[in-house]
């Protein structure tokens, strides 16, 4: 099992450009999450999907959109990137509520 | 809303010394608590978790943590640190509902190990 995979690993964008971060899990988990990690701030939840067909906002959703494509895949889209979105983005998944989350390796995004 | 505080941003210990990383949480109900470790350039790996029962929980890599409700703490300990333990450690508290489990993370503690 690959667990949680993310693409790309690194990305550099110019202000105003758009891009989609991809995430997939092969553990048959129901719930998936997108976090951003900034120095000294831990991880902050951007969006989550409790189950296929549902998505909800987390703590810092502004400037992002998500799509739960199917049970395996959960993508994060930046429509018009801003320097404030420079961060490391992590995708995670969990079986159900009450279970631990499993994390992907992250995407390091720089917006110039 | 729940919150997590990790008071120590950086900690340096000598190899072979004992380690305690502090974590304090705020949550209105019985918390679900986690410790994760992140090696440089890597994702987060679960070290241990507390849901209920015995307040002293054992994890991987020789780590343990103790839940103290009266102190709202969930400190991580290891009796003898190895150089490979150098990493960043995150404490998290879970709030769970039918919508899924939401984790709130502390700011992290970076551990350095001196030879």
Coordinates of C-alpha atoms in Angstrom, one line a residue:
Chain A
X1 CA 0.0 0.0 0.0
X2 CA 1.2 3.5 -0.9
X3 CA -0.9 5.1 1.8
X4 CA -1.5 8.8 1.1
X5 CA 0.2 10.2 -2.0
X6 CA 0.4 13.8 -3.1
X7 CA 1.4 15.5 -6.3
X8 CA 3.4 17.5 -7.0
X9 CA 6.1 17.6 -4.4
X10 CA 7.2 21.1 -5.2
X11 CA 5.6 23.9 -7.1
X12 CA 6.5 27.6 -7.8
X13 CA 3.7 29.9 -9.0
X14 CA 3.4 33.5 -9.9
X15 CA 0.8 35.7 -8.2
X16 CA -2.5 35.2 -9.9
X17 CA -1.8 31.8 -11.4
X18 CA -4.0 28.8 -10.6
X19 CA -3.1 25.2 -9.8
X20 CA -4.6 22.0 -8.3
X21 CA -2.9 19.9 -5.7
X22 CA -3.8 16.2 -6.0
X23 CA -4.2 13.7 -3.2
X24 CA -5.1 10.0 -3.3
X25 CA -5.3 7.3 -0.6
X26 CA -5.5 3.6 -1.1
X27 CA -6.6 2.6 2.4
X28 CA -10.3 2.8 1.7
X29 CA -10.7 5.6 4.2
X30 CA -13.9 7.6 4.3
X31 CA -12.6 11.0 5.5
X32 CA -9.9 13.2 3.9
X33 CA -8.4 16.5 4.9
X34 CA -6.2 19.3 3.6
X35 CA -3.9 21.2 5.9
X36 CA -1.3 23.9 5.5
X37 CA 1.8 24.1 7.6
X38 CA 3.5 27.4 8.4
X39 CA 6.5 27.9 10.7
X40 CA 5.4 28.1 14.4
X41 CA 1.7 27.6 13.6
X42 CA 1.5 23.9 13.4
X43 CA -1.0 22.5 10.9
X44 CA -4.2 24.4 10.1
X45 CA -7.2 22.7 8.5
X46 CA -8.2 24.2 5.2
X47 CA -11.0 21.9 4.1
X48 CA -12.2 18.4 4.9
X49 CA -14.4 15.7 3.4
X50 CA -16.1 13.5 6.0
X51 CA -17.3 11.1 3.3
X52 CA -17.5 10.8 -0.5
X53 CA -19.8 13.6 -1.8
X54 CA -19.4 16.0 1.1
X55 CA -16.9 18.8 1.8
X56 CA -16.7 21.4 4.5
X57 CA -14.6 24.4 5.4
X58 CA -12.0 24.2 8.1
X59 CA -10.1 26.9 9.9
X60 CA -8.5 28.7 6.9
X61 CA -10.6 28.1 3.7
X62 CA -10.3 31.5 2.0
X63 CA -8.7 31.4 -1.4
X64 CA -9.1 27.6 -1.8
X65 CA -11.6 25.2 -3.2
X66 CA -11.8 21.4 -3.0
X67 CA -13.2 18.5 -4.9
X68 CA -13.8 15.0 -3.5
X69 CA -13.6 13.3 -6.9
X70 CA -14.3 9.8 -5.5
X71 CA -13.6 7.9 -2.3
X72 CA -9.8 7.8 -3.1
X73 CA -9.1 11.3 -4.3
X74 CA -9.4 14.7 -2.8
X75 CA -8.0 17.7 -4.7
X76 CA -7.2 21.3 -3.5
X77 CA -7.4 24.2 -5.9
X78 CA -5.9 27.6 -5.7
X79 CA -7.8 29.8 -8.2
X80 CA -5.6 32.9 -8.0
X81 CA -2.5 32.3 -6.0
X82 CA -1.2 34.9 -3.5
X83 CA 2.1 35.1 -1.7
X84 CA 0.3 34.4 1.6
X85 CA -0.4 30.9 0.3
X86 CA 3.2 30.0 0.3
X87 CA 3.3 27.1 2.6
X88 CA 3.6 23.3 2.8
X89 CA 0.4 21.5 2.1
X90 CA -0.5 18.2 3.6
X91 CA -3.3 15.8 2.7
X92 CA -4.5 13.3 5.3
X93 CA -7.1 10.6 5.6
X94 CA -8.9 8.6 8.3
X95 CA -11.2 5.6 8.5
X96 CA -13.9 7.3 10.4
X97 CA -14.5 9.8 13.2
X98 CA -12.4 8.8 16.2
X99 CA -9.5 7.3 14.3
X100 CA -6.1 8.7 13.7
X101 CA -5.3 10.5 10.5
X102 CA -2.6 9.3 8.1
X103 CA -0.6 12.0 6.3
X104 CA 0.9 12.3 2.9
X105 CA 4.5 13.6 2.3
X106 CA 3.4 17.1 1.5
X107 CA 3.6 19.7 -1.3
X108 CA 5.9 22.6 -0.9
X109 CA 4.3 25.6 -2.7
X110 CA 6.0 29.0 -3.3
X111 CA 4.0 31.9 -4.7
X112 CA 6.2 34.7 -6.0
Chain B
X1 CA -13.4 25.5 20.3
X2 CA -10.5 23.3 21.2
X3 CA -6.9 24.6 21.3
X4 CA -3.4 23.1 22.0
X5 CA -0.3 24.8 23.4
X6 CA 3.2 23.4 23.2
X7 CA 5.2 25.8 25.4
X8 CA 8.6 24.8 24.2
X9 CA 9.4 25.8 20.6
X10 CA 12.9 24.3 20.7
X11 CA 14.5 21.7 23.0
X12 CA 18.0 20.3 23.0
X13 CA 19.0 17.2 24.9
X14 CA 22.0 15.0 24.9
X15 CA 21.9 11.5 23.4
X16 CA 21.0 9.1 26.1
X17 CA 19.2 11.7 28.3
X18 CA 15.6 11.6 29.1
X19 CA 13.0 13.7 27.3
X20 CA 9.7 15.3 28.2
X21 CA 7.8 17.4 25.7
X22 CA 4.9 19.4 27.1
X23 CA 1.4 19.7 25.7
X24 CA -1.6 21.5 27.2
X25 CA -5.0 21.4 25.7
X26 CA -8.3 23.2 26.0
X27 CA -11.4 21.2 25.2
X28 CA -14.9 21.1 26.7
X29 CA -15.4 17.4 26.7
X30 CA -13.2 14.3 27.1
X31 CA -10.4 14.9 24.6
X32 CA -8.9 12.5 22.1
X33 CA -5.2 13.3 22.1
X34 CA -2.4 12.5 19.7
X35 CA 1.3 13.0 19.3
X36 CA 2.8 13.1 15.8
X37 CA 6.4 13.3 14.7
X38 CA 7.7 15.0 11.6
X39 CA 11.2 14.3 10.3
X40 CA 12.7 17.0 8.0
X41 CA 11.0 17.0 4.6
X42 CA 8.5 14.3 5.6
X43 CA 4.9 14.0 6.5
X44 CA 3.6 13.4 10.0
X45 CA 3.7 10.0 11.6
X46 CA 1.5 9.0 14.5
X47 CA 3.5 8.2 17.7
X48 CA 0.6 7.4 20.0
X49 CA -2.9 8.3 20.9
X50 CA -5.2 8.5 23.9
X51 CA -9.0 7.9 23.5
X52 CA -10.0 6.5 26.9
X53 CA -8.9 4.0 29.6
X54 CA -5.4 3.8 31.0
X55 CA -4.0 7.4 31.2
X56 CA -0.4 6.2 30.4
X57 CA -0.2 5.2 26.8
X58 CA 2.7 3.6 25.0
X59 CA 3.6 4.4 21.4
X60 CA 6.2 3.5 18.8
X61 CA 9.9 4.2 19.0
X62 CA 9.9 3.9 22.8
X63 CA 7.7 6.9 23.5
X64 CA 5.0 7.2 26.1
X65 CA 2.6 9.9 27.1
X66 CA 0.4 10.5 30.2
X67 CA -3.0 12.1 30.2
X68 CA -3.6 14.3 33.2
X69 CA -7.1 15.6 33.2
X70 CA -6.6 17.8 36.2
X71 CA -3.7 19.6 34.5
X72 CA -5.2 19.5 31.0
X73 CA -1.9 18.0 29.9
X74 CA -0.7 15.2 27.7
X75 CA 3.1 15.2 27.9
X76 CA 5.3 13.0 25.8
X77 CA 8.3 11.2 27.4
X78 CA 11.1 9.0 26.4
X79 CA 13.6 7.6 28.9
X80 CA 16.7 7.6 26.6
X81 CA 16.9 9.8 23.5
X82 CA 18.6 8.6 20.3
X83 CA 20.1 10.8 17.7
X84 CA 17.4 9.6 15.3
X85 CA 14.8 11.2 17.5
X86 CA 15.7 14.6 16.3
X87 CA 12.6 15.9 14.6
X88 CA 9.6 18.1 15.2
X89 CA 6.8 16.9 17.4
X90 CA 3.2 17.9 17.3
X91 CA 0.5 17.4 19.9
X92 CA -3.1 17.4 18.6
X93 CA -6.5 17.3 20.2
X94 CA -9.5 15.8 18.4
X95 CA -13.1 17.0 18.3
X96 CA -15.3 14.4 16.8
X97 CA -18.8 14.5 15.4
X98 CA -20.7 12.8 12.7
X99 CA -19.0 15.1 10.2
X100 CA -15.7 13.5 10.9
X101 CA -12.8 13.9 13.3
X102 CA -11.2 17.3 13.4
X103 CA -7.7 17.7 14.8
X104 CA -6.3 20.9 16.2
X105 CA -2.5 21.0 16.3
X106 CA -0.1 22.7 18.6
X107 CA 2.6 24.9 17.1
X108 CA 5.2 22.1 17.5
X109 CA 8.4 21.5 19.4
X110 CA 11.6 21.0 17.5
X111 CA 13.9 18.5 19.2
X112 CA 17.7 18.6 18.7
X113 CA 19.9 15.8 20.0
X114 CA 23.5 16.5 21.0
X115 CA 26.0 13.7 20.5

